[in-house]
Amino acid sequence: IGSSINSLNMQSFLNLLIVITVIKLIHASTLIELQSYNISDVSVSGLSSGAYMAVQMHVAHSSVINGAAIFAGGPYYCAESNLLYAEEKCMDVTLGGPEVSKLATITWEYSAFNYIDSPINLSDDNIYLFSGADDSVVDPTVVQALQSYYSVFTDVDNIVADYNVESEHCIPTVSFGEVCNRLSSPYIGNCQFDGAGAGLQTIYNNKLTAPVSTSDYNTSNLFSFDQTPYITSKQSSIGDQGYIYIPTACQSGNIACSLHVSFHGCKQNIETIGNLYASST
């Protein structure tokens, strides 16, 4: 996607927000080839493993990405390349949970070696954090550790956290998905709470005009696209195809639009839940 990153020019929720959802192994009958769009800014979000991916992207590429909405995820480099840590510090807290001070120090060190962008870039980013009060997969204290981690680099007034929704491990919605406090596929919870909306409003300073309903979008603007031209590593686990929602006003490239990239969690691939992550969150 070719464009310079310019100042934010937001006019409405549906006319200016482009949302890409990275989905593994999407089988769609028609693929579009991405064009060069006029992108003003970039933000990320994700659930669970996708939340961790979003944090990794946000911190590592903070000179380009300037906001994040994290659902049930923990700090950057939380597992420290250790499977036991991944399961027992970054999901449950059997081993005591993420070591925030240590991870913050590693972040500074990696920046000094130019492995990642400087975390100074995070200072004015808007960040939304969500952990369901009944989450049995990623302990809420892990997300609270992420809040402490971000607070090392980011103005605390820029961080909004929701910990009181009585939901299981899911992205909460107003009216779609499984029973909110039940752990089940598609890990999209009917919680009478618009998690995606809360995240996007936080990132964009409450300047978005909400749709009439959370299902009110132009389905003809949701496309499947070929991701393989952008995958250069043979070790990549990104699927060959992804979904992109391109508002009509953004398709010509004549107007600056925001790019939001969302990463799905485990068991949310197309074979398991269809296109629900892209269409219903």
Short mmCIF file of C-alpha atoms in Angstrom, two decimals:
data_model
loop_
_atom_site.label_atom_id
_atom_site.label_comp_id
_atom_site.label_asym_id
_atom_site.label_seq_id
_atom_site.Cartn_x
_atom_site.Cartn_y
_atom_site.Cartn_z
CA ILE A 1 0.00 0.00 0.00
CA GLY A 2 1.87 3.04 -1.18
CA SER A 3 1.39 6.46 0.34
CA SER A 4 3.02 8.90 2.67
CA ILE A 5 1.75 9.16 6.24
CA ASN A 6 0.08 12.54 6.49
CA SER A 7 -1.97 14.30 9.16
CA LEU A 8 -5.28 12.74 10.21
CA ASN A 9 -8.25 13.94 8.16
CA MET A 10 -11.29 12.18 9.63
CA GLN A 11 -14.80 13.01 8.39
CA SER A 12 -16.86 9.98 9.26
CA PHE A 13 -16.68 6.46 10.59
CA LEU A 14 -17.57 4.69 7.34
CA ASN A 15 -16.23 7.12 4.75
CA LEU A 16 -12.70 7.45 6.02
CA LEU A 17 -11.81 4.31 7.91
CA ILE A 18 -10.15 1.48 6.01
CA VAL A 19 -10.00 -1.74 7.95
CA ILE A 20 -7.77 -4.64 6.96
CA THR A 21 -8.33 -7.93 8.73
CA VAL A 22 -5.50 -10.41 8.37
CA ILE A 23 -7.12 -13.82 8.03
CA LYS A 24 -5.32 -17.15 7.57
CA LEU A 25 -6.26 -19.32 4.60
CA ILE A 26 -9.28 -17.44 3.30
CA HIS A 27 -10.83 -19.20 0.30
CA ALA A 28 -12.71 -16.58 -1.69
CA SER A 29 -14.00 -16.90 -5.24
CA THR A 30 -12.77 -13.46 -6.29
CA LEU A 31 -9.61 -11.67 -5.21
CA ILE A 32 -8.79 -8.03 -5.80
CA GLU A 33 -5.32 -6.64 -6.28
CA LEU A 34 -4.59 -3.85 -3.82
CA GLN A 35 -4.04 -0.45 -5.35
CA SER A 36 -2.09 2.55 -4.05
CA TYR A 37 -4.34 4.32 -1.55
CA ASN A 38 -4.02 7.72 0.11
CA ILE A 39 -3.23 6.69 3.70
CA SER A 40 -3.08 9.35 6.40
CA ASP A 41 -2.23 7.16 9.42
CA VAL A 42 -2.02 3.55 10.60
CA SER A 43 -3.34 1.77 13.71
CA VAL A 44 -3.64 -1.86 14.79
CA SER A 45 -5.81 -4.17 16.89
CA GLY A 46 -6.22 -7.84 17.69
CA LEU A 47 -7.60 -10.53 19.96
CA SER A 48 -5.48 -12.97 22.00
CA SER A 49 -2.60 -14.19 19.79
CA GLY A 50 -3.67 -11.44 17.40
CA ALA A 51 -3.51 -8.97 20.28
CA TYR A 52 0.08 -10.00 20.97
CA MET A 53 0.84 -9.59 17.26
CA ALA A 54 -0.71 -6.12 17.31
CA VAL A 55 1.43 -5.09 20.29
CA GLN A 56 4.56 -6.47 18.59
CA MET A 57 3.75 -4.47 15.45
CA HIS A 58 2.88 -1.33 17.36
CA VAL A 59 6.07 -1.29 19.42
CA ALA A 60 8.44 -2.49 16.70
CA HIS A 61 7.09 -0.09 14.07
CA SER A 62 6.04 2.82 16.28
CA SER A 63 7.35 5.40 13.81
CA VAL A 64 4.55 4.36 11.43
CA ILE A 65 1.83 2.88 13.66
CA ASN A 66 0.27 5.45 15.98
CA GLY A 67 -2.49 3.71 17.90
CA ALA A 68 -3.66 0.31 19.12
CA ALA A 69 -6.70 -1.54 20.48
CA ILE A 70 -5.70 -4.68 22.34
CA PHE A 71 -8.17 -7.38 23.40
CA ALA A 72 -6.71 -9.96 25.82
CA GLY A 73 -3.03 -9.44 25.09
CA GLY A 74 0.13 -8.69 27.03
CA PRO A 75 3.37 -6.70 26.74
CA TYR A 76 5.90 -6.64 23.94
CA TYR A 77 8.27 -9.65 23.96
CA CYS A 78 6.27 -11.10 26.85
CA ALA A 79 7.30 -14.74 26.30
CA GLU A 80 10.97 -13.91 25.66
CA SER A 81 11.08 -16.77 23.11
CA ASN A 82 10.21 -19.25 25.87
CA LEU A 83 7.18 -21.53 25.40
CA LEU A 84 6.75 -22.04 29.14
CA TYR A 85 6.69 -18.26 29.67
CA ALA A 86 4.17 -17.92 26.83
CA GLU A 87 1.75 -20.24 28.58
CA GLU A 88 2.40 -19.53 32.26
CA LYS A 89 3.41 -15.84 32.32
CA CYS A 90 1.62 -14.43 29.30
CA MET A 91 -1.67 -16.40 29.44
CA ASP A 92 -2.16 -17.58 32.99
CA VAL A 93 0.08 -16.25 35.75
CA THR A 94 1.37 -19.49 37.27
CA LEU A 95 4.91 -18.11 37.05
CA GLY A 96 3.92 -14.66 38.26
CA GLY A 97 2.87 -12.84 35.12
CA PRO A 98 4.79 -10.55 32.76
CA GLU A 99 7.88 -8.80 34.16
CA VAL A 100 7.06 -5.26 33.09
CA SER A 101 10.29 -3.55 34.15
CA LYS A 102 12.40 -6.20 32.44
CA LEU A 103 10.36 -6.03 29.23
CA ALA A 104 10.53 -2.23 29.20
CA THR A 105 14.32 -2.41 29.56
CA ILE A 106 14.52 -4.90 26.69
CA THR A 107 12.43 -2.52 24.58
CA TRP A 108 14.90 0.31 25.16
CA GLU A 109 17.83 -2.02 24.44
CA TYR A 110 16.34 -3.33 21.20
CA SER A 111 15.71 0.24 20.11
CA ALA A 112 19.33 1.18 20.86
CA PHE A 113 20.48 -1.66 18.59
CA ASN A 114 18.00 -0.49 15.91
CA TYR A 115 16.13 -3.80 16.03
CA ILE A 116 12.90 -1.84 16.56
CA ASP A 117 11.79 1.79 16.36
CA SER A 118 12.34 4.09 19.31
CA PRO A 119 9.62 3.73 21.96
CA ILE A 120 9.71 7.52 22.24
CA ASN A 121 7.29 7.36 19.31
CA LEU A 122 4.70 5.82 21.63
CA SER A 123 4.51 8.88 23.86
CA ASP A 124 1.43 10.45 22.23
CA ASP A 125 -0.28 7.33 20.88
CA ASN A 126 -3.84 6.50 21.92
CA ILE A 127 -4.23 2.98 23.28
CA TYR A 128 -7.33 0.94 24.16
CA LEU A 129 -7.12 -2.18 26.33
CA PHE A 130 -9.83 -4.75 26.99
CA SER A 131 -9.92 -7.78 29.24
CA GLY A 132 -13.12 -9.62 30.03
CA ALA A 133 -13.75 -9.97 33.75
CA ASP A 134 -14.44 -13.69 33.20
CA ASP A 135 -11.57 -14.39 30.78
CA SER A 136 -10.21 -17.89 31.52
CA VAL A 137 -7.62 -17.95 28.68
CA VAL A 138 -5.59 -14.77 29.17
CA ASP A 139 -5.70 -13.71 32.80
CA PRO A 140 -6.87 -10.09 33.22
CA THR A 141 -3.70 -9.33 35.19
CA VAL A 142 -1.73 -9.95 31.98
CA VAL A 143 -3.63 -7.13 30.27
CA GLN A 144 -3.13 -4.97 33.35
CA ALA A 145 0.60 -5.67 32.98
CA LEU A 146 0.32 -4.44 29.40
CA GLN A 147 -1.23 -1.24 30.72
CA SER A 148 1.73 -0.82 33.08
CA TYR A 149 4.13 -1.55 30.20
CA TYR A 150 2.55 1.04 27.90
CA SER A 151 2.56 3.55 30.78
CA VAL A 152 6.37 3.46 30.76
CA PHE A 153 6.36 5.03 27.30
CA THR A 154 2.93 6.60 26.81
CA ASP A 155 1.04 9.43 28.50
CA VAL A 156 -1.27 7.61 30.93
CA ASP A 157 -4.13 9.90 29.89
CA ASN A 158 -3.91 8.36 26.42
CA ILE A 159 -4.61 4.83 27.69
CA VAL A 160 -8.22 3.68 28.10
CA ALA A 161 -8.88 0.30 29.72
CA ASP A 162 -12.11 -1.70 30.10
CA TYR A 163 -11.91 -4.52 32.67
CA ASN A 164 -15.48 -4.66 33.97
CA VAL A 165 -17.43 -6.28 31.13
CA GLU A 166 -18.44 -9.76 32.33
CA SER A 167 -17.17 -11.51 29.23
CA GLU A 168 -15.11 -14.59 28.50
CA HIS A 169 -12.20 -14.68 26.04
CA CYS A 170 -13.63 -12.79 23.04
CA ILE A 171 -14.07 -9.56 21.18
CA PRO A 172 -17.29 -8.14 22.65
CA THR A 173 -20.06 -6.90 20.39
CA VAL A 174 -23.45 -5.30 20.92
CA SER A 175 -25.58 -8.16 19.63
CA PHE A 176 -23.59 -10.81 17.75
CA GLY A 177 -21.80 -13.99 18.79
CA GLU A 178 -21.82 -16.50 21.60
CA VAL A 179 -23.19 -15.84 25.08
CA CYS A 180 -20.88 -13.21 26.50
CA ASN A 181 -19.56 -15.16 29.50
CA ARG A 182 -19.26 -18.52 27.69
CA LEU A 183 -15.93 -19.67 26.22
CA SER A 184 -16.79 -20.90 22.73
CA SER A 185 -16.31 -20.32 19.02
CA PRO A 186 -16.25 -17.89 17.25
CA TYR A 187 -14.74 -16.02 20.24
CA ILE A 188 -16.95 -13.06 19.37
CA GLY A 189 -19.21 -12.33 22.32
CA ASN A 190 -22.77 -11.02 22.41
CA CYS A 191 -22.04 -8.67 25.31
CA GLN A 192 -24.16 -5.58 24.65
CA PHE A 193 -20.83 -3.76 24.37
CA ASP A 194 -19.20 -2.47 21.18
CA GLY A 195 -15.56 -3.40 21.75
CA ALA A 196 -14.40 -2.52 18.25
CA GLY A 197 -16.18 0.81 18.43
CA ALA A 198 -14.65 1.61 21.82
CA GLY A 199 -11.21 0.76 20.50
CA LEU A 200 -11.51 2.86 17.36
CA GLN A 201 -13.02 5.83 19.19
CA THR A 202 -10.10 5.74 21.62
CA ILE A 203 -7.52 5.61 18.84
CA TYR A 204 -9.17 8.47 16.97
CA ASN A 205 -9.93 10.73 19.94
CA ASN A 206 -13.70 10.14 19.83
CA LYS A 207 -13.87 11.93 16.46
CA LEU A 208 -15.60 9.11 14.60
CA THR A 209 -19.26 9.27 13.67
CA ALA A 210 -20.77 5.98 14.77
CA PRO A 211 -22.92 4.04 12.29
CA VAL A 212 -26.65 3.76 12.85
CA SER A 213 -26.07 0.16 13.93
CA THR A 214 -22.97 -1.98 14.31
CA SER A 215 -24.09 -4.09 11.34
CA ASP A 216 -24.65 -1.01 9.17
CA TYR A 217 -21.91 -1.23 6.56
CA ASN A 218 -21.76 -1.58 2.79
CA THR A 219 -21.07 -5.28 2.24
CA SER A 220 -19.96 -4.59 -1.35
CA ASN A 221 -16.94 -2.72 0.08
CA LEU A 222 -15.60 -5.81 1.87
CA PHE A 223 -13.05 -7.48 -0.41
CA SER A 224 -10.74 -10.48 -0.33
CA PHE A 225 -7.21 -9.75 -1.53
CA ASP A 226 -4.01 -11.61 -2.31
CA GLN A 227 -1.40 -11.20 0.45
CA THR A 228 1.36 -13.24 -1.20
CA PRO A 229 3.08 -10.29 -2.94
CA TYR A 230 3.77 -8.82 0.51
CA ILE A 231 5.14 -12.01 2.09
CA THR A 232 8.91 -12.22 1.59
CA SER A 233 9.86 -14.79 4.22
CA LYS A 234 9.44 -18.53 3.72
CA GLN A 235 8.87 -18.79 7.48
CA SER A 236 5.84 -16.49 7.47
CA SER A 237 2.61 -17.87 8.93
CA ILE A 238 0.43 -15.21 7.30
CA GLY A 239 -2.21 -16.69 5.05
CA ASP A 240 -2.28 -16.23 1.28
CA GLN A 241 -5.41 -14.09 1.42
CA GLY A 242 -6.87 -11.39 3.63
CA TYR A 243 -9.93 -9.15 3.88
CA ILE A 244 -9.99 -5.42 3.37
CA TYR A 245 -12.91 -3.05 3.84
CA ILE A 246 -12.50 -0.01 1.57
CA PRO A 247 -15.12 2.71 1.97
CA THR A 248 -16.38 4.05 -1.33
CA ALA A 249 -14.85 7.47 -0.71
CA CYS A 250 -11.41 5.91 -0.22
CA GLN A 251 -11.32 3.74 -3.32
CA SER A 252 -10.25 6.46 -5.77
CA GLY A 253 -7.30 7.60 -3.66
CA ASN A 254 -8.43 11.22 -3.90
CA ILE A 255 -9.09 11.52 -0.18
CA ALA A 256 -6.80 10.72 2.75
CA CYS A 257 -8.06 7.73 4.72
CA SER A 258 -7.01 5.97 7.91
CA LEU A 259 -5.68 2.41 7.72
CA HIS A 260 -6.55 0.04 10.56
CA VAL A 261 -5.05 -3.48 10.59
CA SER A 262 -6.70 -6.12 12.77
CA PHE A 263 -5.20 -9.53 13.62
CA HIS A 264 -7.49 -12.45 14.48
CA GLY A 265 -6.86 -14.87 17.31
CA CYS A 266 -6.44 -18.63 17.45
CA LYS A 267 -9.30 -20.73 16.02
CA GLN A 268 -10.69 -17.74 14.13
CA ASN A 269 -9.44 -18.85 10.71
CA ILE A 270 -11.82 -19.18 7.76
CA GLU A 271 -12.14 -22.98 8.02
CA THR A 272 -13.38 -22.59 11.60
CA ILE A 273 -15.58 -19.47 11.62
CA GLY A 274 -15.85 -18.34 8.01
CA ASN A 275 -15.50 -14.60 7.48
CA LEU A 276 -17.06 -13.69 10.84
CA TYR A 277 -13.96 -11.97 12.21
CA ALA A 278 -13.90 -9.63 9.23
CA SER A 279 -17.65 -9.06 8.96
CA SER A 280 -18.95 -9.18 12.52
CA THR A 281 -16.46 -7.50 14.88
#
